JSON list of C-alpha atoms in Angstrom, two decimals:
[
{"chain": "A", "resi": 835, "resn": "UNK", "atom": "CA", "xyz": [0.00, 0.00, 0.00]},
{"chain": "A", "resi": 836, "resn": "UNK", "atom": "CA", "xyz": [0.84, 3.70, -0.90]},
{"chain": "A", "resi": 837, "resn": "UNK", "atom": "CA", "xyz": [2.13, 6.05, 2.04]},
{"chain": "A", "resi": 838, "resn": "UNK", "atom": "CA", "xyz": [2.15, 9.70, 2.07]},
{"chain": "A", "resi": 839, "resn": "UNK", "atom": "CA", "xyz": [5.67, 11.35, 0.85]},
{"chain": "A", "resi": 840, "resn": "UNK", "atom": "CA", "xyz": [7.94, 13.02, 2.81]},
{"chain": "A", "resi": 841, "resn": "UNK", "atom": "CA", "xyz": [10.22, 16.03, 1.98]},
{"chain": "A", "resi": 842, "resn": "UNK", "atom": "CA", "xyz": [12.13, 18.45, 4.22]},
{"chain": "A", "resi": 843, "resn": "UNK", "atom": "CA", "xyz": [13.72, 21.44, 2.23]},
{"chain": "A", "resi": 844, "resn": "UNK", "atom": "CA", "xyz": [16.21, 24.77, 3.31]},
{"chain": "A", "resi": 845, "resn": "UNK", "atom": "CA", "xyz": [16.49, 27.74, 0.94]},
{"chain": "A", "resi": 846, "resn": "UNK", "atom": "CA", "xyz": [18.47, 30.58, 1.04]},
{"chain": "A", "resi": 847, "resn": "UNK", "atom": "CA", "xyz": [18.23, 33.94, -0.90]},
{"chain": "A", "resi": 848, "resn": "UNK", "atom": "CA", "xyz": [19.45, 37.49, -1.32]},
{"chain": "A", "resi": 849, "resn": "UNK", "atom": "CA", "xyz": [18.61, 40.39, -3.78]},
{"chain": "A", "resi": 850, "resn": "UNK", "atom": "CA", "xyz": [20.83, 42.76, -4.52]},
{"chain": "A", "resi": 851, "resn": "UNK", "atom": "CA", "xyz": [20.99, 46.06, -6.44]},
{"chain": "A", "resi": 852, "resn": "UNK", "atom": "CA", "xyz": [24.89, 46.25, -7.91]},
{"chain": "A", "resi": 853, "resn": "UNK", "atom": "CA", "xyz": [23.77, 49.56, -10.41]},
{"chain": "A", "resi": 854, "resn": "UNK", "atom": "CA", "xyz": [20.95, 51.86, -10.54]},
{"chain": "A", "resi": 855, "resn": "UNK", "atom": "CA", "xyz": [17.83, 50.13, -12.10]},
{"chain": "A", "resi": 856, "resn": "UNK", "atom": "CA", "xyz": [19.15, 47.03, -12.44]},
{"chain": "A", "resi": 857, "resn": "UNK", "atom": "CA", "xyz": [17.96, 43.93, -9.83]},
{"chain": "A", "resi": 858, "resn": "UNK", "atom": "CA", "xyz": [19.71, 40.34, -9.10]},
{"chain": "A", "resi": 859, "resn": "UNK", "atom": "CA", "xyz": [18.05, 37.58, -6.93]},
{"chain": "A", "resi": 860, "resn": "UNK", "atom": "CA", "xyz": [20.20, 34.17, -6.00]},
{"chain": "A", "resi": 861, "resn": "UNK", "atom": "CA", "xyz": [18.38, 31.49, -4.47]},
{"chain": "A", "resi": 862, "resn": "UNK", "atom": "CA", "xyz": [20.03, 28.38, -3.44]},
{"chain": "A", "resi": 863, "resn": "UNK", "atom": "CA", "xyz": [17.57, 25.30, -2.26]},
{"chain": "A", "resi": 864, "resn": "UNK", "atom": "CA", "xyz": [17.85, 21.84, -1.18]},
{"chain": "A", "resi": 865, "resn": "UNK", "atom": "CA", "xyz": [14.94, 19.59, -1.18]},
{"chain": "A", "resi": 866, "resn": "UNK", "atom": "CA", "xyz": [15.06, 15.82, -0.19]},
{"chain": "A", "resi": 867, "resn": "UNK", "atom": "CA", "xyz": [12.32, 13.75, -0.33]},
{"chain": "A", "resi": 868, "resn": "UNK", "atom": "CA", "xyz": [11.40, 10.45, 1.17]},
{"chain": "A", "resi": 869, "resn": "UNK", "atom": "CA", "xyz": [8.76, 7.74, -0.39]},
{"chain": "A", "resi": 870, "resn": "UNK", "atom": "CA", "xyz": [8.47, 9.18, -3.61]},
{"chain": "A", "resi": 871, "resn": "UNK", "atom": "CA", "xyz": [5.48, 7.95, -4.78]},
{"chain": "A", "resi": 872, "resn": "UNK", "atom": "CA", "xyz": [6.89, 6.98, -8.80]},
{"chain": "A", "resi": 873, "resn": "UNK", "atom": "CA", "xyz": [5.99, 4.15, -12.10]},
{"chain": "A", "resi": 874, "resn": "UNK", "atom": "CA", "xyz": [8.91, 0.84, -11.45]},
{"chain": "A", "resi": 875, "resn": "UNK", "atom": "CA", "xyz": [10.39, -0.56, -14.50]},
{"chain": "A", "resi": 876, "resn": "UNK", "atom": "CA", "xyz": [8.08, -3.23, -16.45]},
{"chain": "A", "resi": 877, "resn": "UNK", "atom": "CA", "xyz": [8.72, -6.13, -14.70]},
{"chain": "A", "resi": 878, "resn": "UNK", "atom": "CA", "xyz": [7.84, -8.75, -17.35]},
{"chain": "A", "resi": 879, "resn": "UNK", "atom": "CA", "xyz": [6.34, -12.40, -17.25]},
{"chain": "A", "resi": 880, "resn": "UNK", "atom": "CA", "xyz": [7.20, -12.82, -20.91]},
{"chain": "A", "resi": 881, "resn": "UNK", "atom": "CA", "xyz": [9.49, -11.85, -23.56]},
{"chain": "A", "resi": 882, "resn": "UNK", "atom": "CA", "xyz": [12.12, -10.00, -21.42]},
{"chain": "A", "resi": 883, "resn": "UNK", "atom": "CA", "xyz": [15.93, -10.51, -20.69]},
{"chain": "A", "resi": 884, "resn": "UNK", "atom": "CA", "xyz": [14.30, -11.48, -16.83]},
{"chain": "A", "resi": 885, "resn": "UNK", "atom": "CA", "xyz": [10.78, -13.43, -16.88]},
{"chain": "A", "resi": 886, "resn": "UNK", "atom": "CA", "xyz": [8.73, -13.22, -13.58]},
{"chain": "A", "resi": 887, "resn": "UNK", "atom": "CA", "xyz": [6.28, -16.14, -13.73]},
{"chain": "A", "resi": 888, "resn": "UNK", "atom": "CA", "xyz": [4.67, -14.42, -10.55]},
{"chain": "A", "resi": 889, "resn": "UNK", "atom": "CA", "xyz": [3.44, -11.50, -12.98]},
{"chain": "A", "resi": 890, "resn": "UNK", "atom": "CA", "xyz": [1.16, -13.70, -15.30]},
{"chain": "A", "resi": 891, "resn": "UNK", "atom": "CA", "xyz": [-0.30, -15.71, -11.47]},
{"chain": "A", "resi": 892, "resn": "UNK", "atom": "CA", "xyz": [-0.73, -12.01, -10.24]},
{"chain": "A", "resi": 893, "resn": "UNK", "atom": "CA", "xyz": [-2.47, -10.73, -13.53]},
{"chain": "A", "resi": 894, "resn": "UNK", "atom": "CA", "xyz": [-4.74, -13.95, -13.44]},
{"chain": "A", "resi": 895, "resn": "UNK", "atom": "CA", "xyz": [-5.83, -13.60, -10.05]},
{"chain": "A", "resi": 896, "resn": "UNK", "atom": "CA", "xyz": [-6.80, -10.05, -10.93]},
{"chain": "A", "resi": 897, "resn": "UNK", "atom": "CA", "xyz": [-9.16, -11.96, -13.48]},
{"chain": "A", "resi": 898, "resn": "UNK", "atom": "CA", "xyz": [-7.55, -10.07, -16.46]},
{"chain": "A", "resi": 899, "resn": "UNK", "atom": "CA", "xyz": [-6.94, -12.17, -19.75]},
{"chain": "A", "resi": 900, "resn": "UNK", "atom": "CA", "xyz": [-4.07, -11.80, -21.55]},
{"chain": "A", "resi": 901, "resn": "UNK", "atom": "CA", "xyz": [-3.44, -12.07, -24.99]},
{"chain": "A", "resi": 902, "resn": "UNK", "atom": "CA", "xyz": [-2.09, -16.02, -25.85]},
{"chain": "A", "resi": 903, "resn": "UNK", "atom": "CA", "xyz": [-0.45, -14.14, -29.14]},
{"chain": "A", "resi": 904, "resn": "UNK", "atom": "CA", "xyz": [1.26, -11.09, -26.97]},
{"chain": "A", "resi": 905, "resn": "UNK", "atom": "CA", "xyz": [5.30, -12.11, -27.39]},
{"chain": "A", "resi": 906, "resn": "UNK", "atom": "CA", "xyz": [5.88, -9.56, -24.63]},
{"chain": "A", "resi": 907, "resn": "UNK", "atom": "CA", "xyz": [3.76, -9.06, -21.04]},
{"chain": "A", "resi": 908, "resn": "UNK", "atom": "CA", "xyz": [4.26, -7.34, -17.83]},
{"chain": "A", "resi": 909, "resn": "UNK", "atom": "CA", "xyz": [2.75, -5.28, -15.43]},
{"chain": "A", "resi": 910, "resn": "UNK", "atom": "CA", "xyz": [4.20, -1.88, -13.80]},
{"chain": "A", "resi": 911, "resn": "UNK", "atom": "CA", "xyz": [3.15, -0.47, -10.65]},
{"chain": "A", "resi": 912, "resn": "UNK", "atom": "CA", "xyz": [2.94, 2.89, -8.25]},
{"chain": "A", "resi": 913, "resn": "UNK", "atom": "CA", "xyz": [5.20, 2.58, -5.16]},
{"chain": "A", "resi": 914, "resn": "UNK", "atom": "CA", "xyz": [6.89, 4.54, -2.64]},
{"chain": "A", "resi": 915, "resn": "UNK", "atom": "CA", "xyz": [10.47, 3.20, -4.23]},
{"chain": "A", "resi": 916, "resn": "UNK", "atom": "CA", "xyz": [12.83, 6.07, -3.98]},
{"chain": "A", "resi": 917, "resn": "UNK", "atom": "CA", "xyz": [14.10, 8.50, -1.84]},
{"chain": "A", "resi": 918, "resn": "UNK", "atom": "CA", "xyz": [16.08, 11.86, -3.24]},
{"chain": "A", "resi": 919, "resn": "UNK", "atom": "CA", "xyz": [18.00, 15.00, -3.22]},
{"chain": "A", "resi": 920, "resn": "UNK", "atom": "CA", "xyz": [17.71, 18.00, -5.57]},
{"chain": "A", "resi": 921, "resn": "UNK", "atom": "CA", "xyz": [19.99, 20.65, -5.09]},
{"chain": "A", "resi": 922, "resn": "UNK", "atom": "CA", "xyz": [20.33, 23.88, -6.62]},
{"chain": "A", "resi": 923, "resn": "UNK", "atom": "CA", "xyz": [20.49, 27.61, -7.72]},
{"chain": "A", "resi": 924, "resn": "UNK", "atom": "CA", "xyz": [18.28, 30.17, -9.55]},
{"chain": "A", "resi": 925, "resn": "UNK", "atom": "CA", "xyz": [19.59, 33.54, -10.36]},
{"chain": "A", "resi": 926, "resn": "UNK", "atom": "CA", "xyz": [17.67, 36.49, -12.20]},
{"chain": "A", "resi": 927, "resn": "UNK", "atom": "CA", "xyz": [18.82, 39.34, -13.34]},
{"chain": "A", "resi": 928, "resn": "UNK", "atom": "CA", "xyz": [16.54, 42.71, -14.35]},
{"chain": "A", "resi": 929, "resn": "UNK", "atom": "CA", "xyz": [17.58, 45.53, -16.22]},
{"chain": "A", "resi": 930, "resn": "UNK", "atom": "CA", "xyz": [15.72, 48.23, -18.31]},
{"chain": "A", "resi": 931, "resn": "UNK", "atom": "CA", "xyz": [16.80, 50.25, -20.87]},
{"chain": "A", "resi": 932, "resn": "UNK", "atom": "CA", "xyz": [15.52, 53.47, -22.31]},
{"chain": "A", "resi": 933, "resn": "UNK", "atom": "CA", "xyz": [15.99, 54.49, -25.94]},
{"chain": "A", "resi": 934, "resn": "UNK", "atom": "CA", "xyz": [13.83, 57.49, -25.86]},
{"chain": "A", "resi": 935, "resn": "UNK", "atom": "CA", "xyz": [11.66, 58.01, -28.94]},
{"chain": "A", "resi": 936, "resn": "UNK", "atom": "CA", "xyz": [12.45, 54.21, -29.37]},
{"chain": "A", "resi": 937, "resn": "UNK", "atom": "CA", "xyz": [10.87, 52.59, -27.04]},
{"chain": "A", "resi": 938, "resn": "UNK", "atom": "CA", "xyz": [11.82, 50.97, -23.71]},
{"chain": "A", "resi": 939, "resn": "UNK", "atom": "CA", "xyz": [13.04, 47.65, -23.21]},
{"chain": "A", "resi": 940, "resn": "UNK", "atom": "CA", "xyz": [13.25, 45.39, -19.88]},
{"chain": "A", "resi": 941, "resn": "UNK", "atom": "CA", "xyz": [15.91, 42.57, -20.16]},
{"chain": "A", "resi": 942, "resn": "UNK", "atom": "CA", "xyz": [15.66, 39.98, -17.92]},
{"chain": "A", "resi": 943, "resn": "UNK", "atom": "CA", "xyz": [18.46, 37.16, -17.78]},
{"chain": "A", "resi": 944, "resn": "UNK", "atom": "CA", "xyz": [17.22, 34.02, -15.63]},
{"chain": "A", "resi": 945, "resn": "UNK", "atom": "CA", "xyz": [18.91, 30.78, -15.21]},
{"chain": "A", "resi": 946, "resn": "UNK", "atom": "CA", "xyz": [18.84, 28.10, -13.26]},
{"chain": "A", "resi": 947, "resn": "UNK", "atom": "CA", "xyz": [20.98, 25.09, -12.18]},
{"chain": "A", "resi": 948, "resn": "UNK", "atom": "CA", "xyz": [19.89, 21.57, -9.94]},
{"chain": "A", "resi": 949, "resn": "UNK", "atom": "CA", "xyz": [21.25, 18.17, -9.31]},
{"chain": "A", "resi": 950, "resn": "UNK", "atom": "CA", "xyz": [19.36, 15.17, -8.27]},
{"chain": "A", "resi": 951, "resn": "UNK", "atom": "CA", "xyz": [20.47, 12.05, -7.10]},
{"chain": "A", "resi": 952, "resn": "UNK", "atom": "CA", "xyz": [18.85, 8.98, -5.69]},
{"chain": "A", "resi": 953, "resn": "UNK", "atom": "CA", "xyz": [20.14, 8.27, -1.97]},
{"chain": "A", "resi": 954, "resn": "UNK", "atom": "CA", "xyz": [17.53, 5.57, -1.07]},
{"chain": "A", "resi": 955, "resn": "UNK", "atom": "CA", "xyz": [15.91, 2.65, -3.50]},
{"chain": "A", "resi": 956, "resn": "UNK", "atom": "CA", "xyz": [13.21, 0.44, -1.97]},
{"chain": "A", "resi": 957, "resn": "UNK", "atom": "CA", "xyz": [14.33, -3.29, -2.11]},
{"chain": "A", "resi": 958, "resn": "UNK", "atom": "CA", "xyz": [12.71, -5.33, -4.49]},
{"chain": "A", "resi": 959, "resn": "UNK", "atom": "CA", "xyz": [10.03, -7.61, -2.19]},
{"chain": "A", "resi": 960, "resn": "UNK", "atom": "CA", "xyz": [11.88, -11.32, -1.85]},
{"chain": "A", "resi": 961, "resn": "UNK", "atom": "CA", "xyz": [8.80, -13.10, -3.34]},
{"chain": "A", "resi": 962, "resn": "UNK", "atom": "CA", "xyz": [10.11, -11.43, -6.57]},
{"chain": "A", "resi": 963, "resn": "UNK", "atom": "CA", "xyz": [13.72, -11.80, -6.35]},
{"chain": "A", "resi": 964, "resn": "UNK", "atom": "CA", "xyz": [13.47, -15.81, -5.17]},
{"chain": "A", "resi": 965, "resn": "UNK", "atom": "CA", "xyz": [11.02, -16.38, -8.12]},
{"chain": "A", "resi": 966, "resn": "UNK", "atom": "CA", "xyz": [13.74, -14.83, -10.92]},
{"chain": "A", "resi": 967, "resn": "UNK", "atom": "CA", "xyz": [16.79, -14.02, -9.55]},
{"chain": "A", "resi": 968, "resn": "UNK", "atom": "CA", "xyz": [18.00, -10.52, -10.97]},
{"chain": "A", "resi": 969, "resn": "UNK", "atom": "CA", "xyz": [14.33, -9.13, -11.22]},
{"chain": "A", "resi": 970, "resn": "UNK", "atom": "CA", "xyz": [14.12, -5.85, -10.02]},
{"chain": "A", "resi": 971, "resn": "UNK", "atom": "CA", "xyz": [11.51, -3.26, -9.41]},
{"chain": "A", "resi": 972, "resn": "UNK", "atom": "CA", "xyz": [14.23, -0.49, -10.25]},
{"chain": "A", "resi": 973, "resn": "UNK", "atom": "CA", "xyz": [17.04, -1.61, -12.74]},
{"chain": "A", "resi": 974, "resn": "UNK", "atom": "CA", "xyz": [19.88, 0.61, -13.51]},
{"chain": "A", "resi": 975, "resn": "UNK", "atom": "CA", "xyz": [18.98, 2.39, -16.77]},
{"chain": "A", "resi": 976, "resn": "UNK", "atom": "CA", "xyz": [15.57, 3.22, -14.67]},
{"chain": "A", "resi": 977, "resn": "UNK", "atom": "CA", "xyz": [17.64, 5.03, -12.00]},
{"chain": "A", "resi": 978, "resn": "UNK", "atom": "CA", "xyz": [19.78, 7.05, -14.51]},
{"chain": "A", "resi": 979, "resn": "UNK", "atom": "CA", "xyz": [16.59, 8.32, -16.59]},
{"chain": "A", "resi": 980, "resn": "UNK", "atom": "CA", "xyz": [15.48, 9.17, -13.29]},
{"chain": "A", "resi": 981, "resn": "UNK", "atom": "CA", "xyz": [18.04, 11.25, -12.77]},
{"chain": "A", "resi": 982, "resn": "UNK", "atom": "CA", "xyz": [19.20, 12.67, -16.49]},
{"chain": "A", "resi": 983, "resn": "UNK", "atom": "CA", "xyz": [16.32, 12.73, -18.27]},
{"chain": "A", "resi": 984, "resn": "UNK", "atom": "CA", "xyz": [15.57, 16.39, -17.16]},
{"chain": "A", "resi": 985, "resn": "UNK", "atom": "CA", "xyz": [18.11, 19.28, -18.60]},
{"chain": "A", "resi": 986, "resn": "UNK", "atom": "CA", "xyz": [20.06, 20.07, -15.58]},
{"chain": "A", "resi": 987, "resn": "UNK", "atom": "CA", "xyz": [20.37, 23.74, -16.77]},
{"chain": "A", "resi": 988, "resn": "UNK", "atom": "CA", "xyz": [18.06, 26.06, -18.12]},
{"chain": "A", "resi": 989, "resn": "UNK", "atom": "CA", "xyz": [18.75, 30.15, -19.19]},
{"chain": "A", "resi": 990, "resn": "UNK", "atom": "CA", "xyz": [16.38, 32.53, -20.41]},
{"chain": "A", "resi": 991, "resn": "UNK", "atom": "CA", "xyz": [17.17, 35.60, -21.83]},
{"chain": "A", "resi": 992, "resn": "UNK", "atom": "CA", "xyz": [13.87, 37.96, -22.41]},
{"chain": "A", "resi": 993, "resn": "UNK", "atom": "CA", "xyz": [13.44, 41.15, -24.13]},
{"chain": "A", "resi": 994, "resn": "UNK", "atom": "CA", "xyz": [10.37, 43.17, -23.86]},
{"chain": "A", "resi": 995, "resn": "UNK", "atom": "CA", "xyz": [9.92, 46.33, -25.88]},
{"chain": "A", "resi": 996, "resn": "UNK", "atom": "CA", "xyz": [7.44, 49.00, -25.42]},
{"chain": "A", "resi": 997, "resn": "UNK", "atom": "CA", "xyz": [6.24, 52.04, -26.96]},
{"chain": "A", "resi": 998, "resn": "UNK", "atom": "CA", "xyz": [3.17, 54.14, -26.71]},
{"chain": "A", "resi": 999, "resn": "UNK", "atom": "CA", "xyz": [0.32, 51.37, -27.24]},
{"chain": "A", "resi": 1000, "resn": "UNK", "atom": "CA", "xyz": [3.08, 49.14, -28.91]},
{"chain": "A", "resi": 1001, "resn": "UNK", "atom": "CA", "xyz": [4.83, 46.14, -27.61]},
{"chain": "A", "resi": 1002, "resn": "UNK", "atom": "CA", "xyz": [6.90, 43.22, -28.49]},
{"chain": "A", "resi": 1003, "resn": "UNK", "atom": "CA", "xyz": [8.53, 39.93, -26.19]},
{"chain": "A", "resi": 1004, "resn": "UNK", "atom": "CA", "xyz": [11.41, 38.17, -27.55]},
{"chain": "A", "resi": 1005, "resn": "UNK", "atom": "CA", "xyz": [12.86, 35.17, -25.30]},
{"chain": "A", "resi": 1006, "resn": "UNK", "atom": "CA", "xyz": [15.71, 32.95, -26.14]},
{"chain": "A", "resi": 1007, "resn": "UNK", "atom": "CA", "xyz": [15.75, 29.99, -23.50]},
{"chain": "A", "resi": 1008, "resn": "UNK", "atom": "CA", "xyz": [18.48, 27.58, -23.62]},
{"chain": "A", "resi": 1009, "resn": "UNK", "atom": "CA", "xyz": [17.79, 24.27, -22.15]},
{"chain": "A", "resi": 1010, "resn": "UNK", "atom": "CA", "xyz": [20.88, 21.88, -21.30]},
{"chain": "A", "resi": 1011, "resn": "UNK", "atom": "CA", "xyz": [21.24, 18.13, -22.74]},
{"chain": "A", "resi": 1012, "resn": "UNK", "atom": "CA", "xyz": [19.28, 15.61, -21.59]},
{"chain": "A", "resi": 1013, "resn": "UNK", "atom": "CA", "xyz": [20.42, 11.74, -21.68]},
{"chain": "A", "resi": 1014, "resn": "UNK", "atom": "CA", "xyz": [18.42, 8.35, -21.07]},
{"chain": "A", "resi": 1015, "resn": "UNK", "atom": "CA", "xyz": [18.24, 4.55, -21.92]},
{"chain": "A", "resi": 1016, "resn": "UNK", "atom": "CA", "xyz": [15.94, 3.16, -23.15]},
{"chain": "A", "resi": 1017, "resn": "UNK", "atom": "CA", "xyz": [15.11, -1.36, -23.43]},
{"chain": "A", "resi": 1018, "resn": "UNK", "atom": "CA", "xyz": [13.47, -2.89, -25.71]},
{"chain": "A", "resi": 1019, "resn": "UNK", "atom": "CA", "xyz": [13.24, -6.46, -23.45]},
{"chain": "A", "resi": 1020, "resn": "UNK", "atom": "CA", "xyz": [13.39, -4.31, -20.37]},
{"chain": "A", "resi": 1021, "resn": "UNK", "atom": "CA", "xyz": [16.79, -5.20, -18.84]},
{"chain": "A", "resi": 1022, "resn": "UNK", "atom": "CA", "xyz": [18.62, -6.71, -21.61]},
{"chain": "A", "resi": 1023, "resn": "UNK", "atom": "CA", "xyz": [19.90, -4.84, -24.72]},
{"chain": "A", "resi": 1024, "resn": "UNK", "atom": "CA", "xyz": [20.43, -0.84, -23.58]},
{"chain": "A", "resi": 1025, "resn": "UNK", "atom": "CA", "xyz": [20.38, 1.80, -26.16]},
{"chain": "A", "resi": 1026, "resn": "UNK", "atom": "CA", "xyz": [21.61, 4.84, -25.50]},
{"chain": "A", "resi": 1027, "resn": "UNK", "atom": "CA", "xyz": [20.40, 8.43, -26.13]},
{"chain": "A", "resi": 1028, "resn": "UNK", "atom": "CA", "xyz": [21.77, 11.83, -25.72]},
{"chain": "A", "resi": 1029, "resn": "UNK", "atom": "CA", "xyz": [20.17, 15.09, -26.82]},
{"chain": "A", "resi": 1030, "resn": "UNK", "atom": "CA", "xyz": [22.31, 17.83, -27.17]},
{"chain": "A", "resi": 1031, "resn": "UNK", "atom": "CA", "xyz": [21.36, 21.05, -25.28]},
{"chain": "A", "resi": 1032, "resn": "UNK", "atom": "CA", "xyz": [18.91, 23.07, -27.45]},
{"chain": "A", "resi": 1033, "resn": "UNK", "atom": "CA", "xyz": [18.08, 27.28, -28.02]},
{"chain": "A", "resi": 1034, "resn": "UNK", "atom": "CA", "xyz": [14.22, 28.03, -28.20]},
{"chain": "A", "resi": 1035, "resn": "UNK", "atom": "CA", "xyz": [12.79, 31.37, -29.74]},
{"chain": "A", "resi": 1036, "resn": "UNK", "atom": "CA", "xyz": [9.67, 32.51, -28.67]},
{"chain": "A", "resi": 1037, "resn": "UNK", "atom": "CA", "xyz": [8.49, 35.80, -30.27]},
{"chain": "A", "resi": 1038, "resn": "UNK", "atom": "CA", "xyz": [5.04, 38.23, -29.84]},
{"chain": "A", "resi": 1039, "resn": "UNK", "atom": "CA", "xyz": [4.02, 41.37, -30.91]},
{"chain": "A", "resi": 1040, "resn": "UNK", "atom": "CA", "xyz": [1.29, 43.16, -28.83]},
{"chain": "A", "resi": 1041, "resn": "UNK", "atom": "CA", "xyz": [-1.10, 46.86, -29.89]},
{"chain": "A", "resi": 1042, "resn": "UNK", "atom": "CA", "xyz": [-3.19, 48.05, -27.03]},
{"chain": "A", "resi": 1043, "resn": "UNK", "atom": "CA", "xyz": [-6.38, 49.37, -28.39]},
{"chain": "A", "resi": 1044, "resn": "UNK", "atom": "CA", "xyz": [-7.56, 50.53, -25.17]},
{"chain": "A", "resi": 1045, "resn": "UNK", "atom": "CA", "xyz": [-6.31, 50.21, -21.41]},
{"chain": "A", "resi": 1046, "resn": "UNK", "atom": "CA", "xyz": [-8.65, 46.89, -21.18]},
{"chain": "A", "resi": 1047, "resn": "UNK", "atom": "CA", "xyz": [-8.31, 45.42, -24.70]},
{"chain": "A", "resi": 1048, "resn": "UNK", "atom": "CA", "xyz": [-5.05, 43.94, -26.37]},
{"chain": "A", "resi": 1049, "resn": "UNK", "atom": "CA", "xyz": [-4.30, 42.19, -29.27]},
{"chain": "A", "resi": 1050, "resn": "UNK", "atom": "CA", "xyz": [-1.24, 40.01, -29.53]},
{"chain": "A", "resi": 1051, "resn": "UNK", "atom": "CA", "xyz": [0.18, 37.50, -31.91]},
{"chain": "A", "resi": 1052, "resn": "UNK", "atom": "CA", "xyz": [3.30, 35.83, -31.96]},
{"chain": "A", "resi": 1053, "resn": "UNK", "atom": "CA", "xyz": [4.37, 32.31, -31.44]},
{"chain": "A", "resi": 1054, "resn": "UNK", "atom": "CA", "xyz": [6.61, 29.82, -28.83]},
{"chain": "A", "resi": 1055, "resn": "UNK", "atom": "CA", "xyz": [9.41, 27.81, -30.88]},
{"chain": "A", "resi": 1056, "resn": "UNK", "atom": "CA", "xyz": [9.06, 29.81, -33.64]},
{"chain": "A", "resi": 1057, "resn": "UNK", "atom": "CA", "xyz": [12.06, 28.15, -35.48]},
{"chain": "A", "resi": 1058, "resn": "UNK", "atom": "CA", "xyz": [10.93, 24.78, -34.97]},
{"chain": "A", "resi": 1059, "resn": "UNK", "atom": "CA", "xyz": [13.37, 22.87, -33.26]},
{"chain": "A", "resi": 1060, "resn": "UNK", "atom": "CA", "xyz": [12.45, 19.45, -32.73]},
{"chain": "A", "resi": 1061, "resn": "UNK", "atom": "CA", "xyz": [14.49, 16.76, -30.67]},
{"chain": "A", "resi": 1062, "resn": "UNK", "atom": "CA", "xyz": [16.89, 14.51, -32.15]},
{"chain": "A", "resi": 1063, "resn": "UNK", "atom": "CA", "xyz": [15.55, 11.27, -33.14]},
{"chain": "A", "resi": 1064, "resn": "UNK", "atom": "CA", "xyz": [15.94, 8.10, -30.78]},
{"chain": "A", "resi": 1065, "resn": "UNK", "atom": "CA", "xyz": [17.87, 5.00, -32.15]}
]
C-alpha cells in the first residue's frame, strides 16, 4: 500500500541592487524527499531478458486475460520506491533600458541550475527476487533516466519592448542536454540516447487598443526545433 511522501527542504536567498535600475536575486535550495510515490520498470512475465512467472499468477488472479499471441507481457506499478536529493540555484537578473523616442526595453536574464540524485531505492520484495533471480523493481537504466532525463540547466534571456500602445517579447531559453536509456526487453539490450542542449525562440508582438483590450500575436518555438531522433 501507498504512504504519504515526505520532503524536508532549506532555501536561502538574497537580492541585490549592484547599479541603478538594475535587480539580481540568488536562491540556493535543497529539497530531499522520502517515499516518492513513482511508475517501477516493467517487470515482465514474458518476452524480457528477466521473466517473472509471478506476474502472469498475479495478472490472473486479478481476473484479467491476456493475450495467448502477446510475445511480450508485464505489469508496472505505483510505489513509494525512492528516496532523493535535488539541489540547486536560480539567479535572475533585471535591467531596463531606455531608448527614448524608441521605445523601452526590460531585459531579464534568468537561469537556473539543480542536481538530483537517488540516496535511497526500496528493495525489491523477496517473493520477486526468489522467483527470478535478478528481477528488479528499479534496474539501472531506470535510476539514470530518473536522474538525467531532465536538462540540468536552463537560461532565459527575455526582451520586452514598449512604446506608446506598442509592444513586443522576444525570449531565447536555452535548455541543457538531456540523456536516457531506453530497453526494448526491459533489462537486456540498452540503447543509448543523448540530446544535445537546445536554443528556443519565442516571439510576440502586442497593440493596445484601449487600457482593457489587447491584441497580440506571436508564437513559442518559432524556429521549430524538434528533438533529435531516438535510435
Amino acid at each position: 500500500n501507498l504512504r504519504p511522501e515526505t520532503s524536508v527542504s532549506y532555501s536561502a536567498g538574497i537580492v541585490a541592487h549592484p547599479f541603478e535600475d538594475m535587480s539580481v536575486t540568488v536562491d540556493g535550495y535543497s529539497i530531499a524527499i522520502g517515499n516518492r510515490i513513482t511508475t517501477s520498470a516493467t517487470v515482465t512475465s514474458s518476452g524480457g531478458a528477466i521473466n517473472v512467472p509471478l506476474v502472469t499468477r498475479a495478472v490472473l488472479l486479478d481476473n484479467v486475460s491476456l493475450d495467448p499471441t502477446a510475445t511480450q507481457q508485464g505489469v508496472t506499478a505505483f510505489l513509494n520506491g525512492l528516496s532523493t536529493l535535488t539541489q540547486g540555484v536560480d539567479m535572475t537578473i533585471n535591467y531596463p533600458t531606455d531608448f527614448g523616442s524608441y521605445g523601452l526595453v526590460d531585459w531579464t536574464l534568468a537561469g537556473n541550475y539543480n542536481d538530483t540524485s537517488v540516496s535511497r531505492v526500496t528493495p525489491t520484495p523477496v517473493q520477486i527476487t526468489t522467483s527470478a533471480p535478478g528481477a528488479s523493481f528499479f534496474r539501472a537504466d531506470t535510476l539514470k533516466n530518473y536522474v538525467h532525463s531532465a536538462p540540468q540547466e536552463k537560461v532565459g534571456l527575455t526582451a520586452n519592448w514598449s512604446l506608446d500602445e506598442f509592444g513586443a517579447t522576444f525570449r531565447e531559453t536555452y535548455w541543457g542536454p538531456q540523456h536516457s536509456t531506453s530497453t526494448p526487453n526491459n533489462g537486456g539490450e540498452l540503447v543509448t540516447f543523448n540530446q544535445a542542449g537546445v536554443g528556443l525562440t519565442d516571439l510576440e508582438l502586442r497593440y493596445n487598443v484601449t487600457d482593457q483590450l489587447q491584441f497580440a500575436f506571436g508564437g513559442n518555438n518559432v524556429l521549430n526545433i524538434r528533438p533529435d531522433l531516438q535510435p
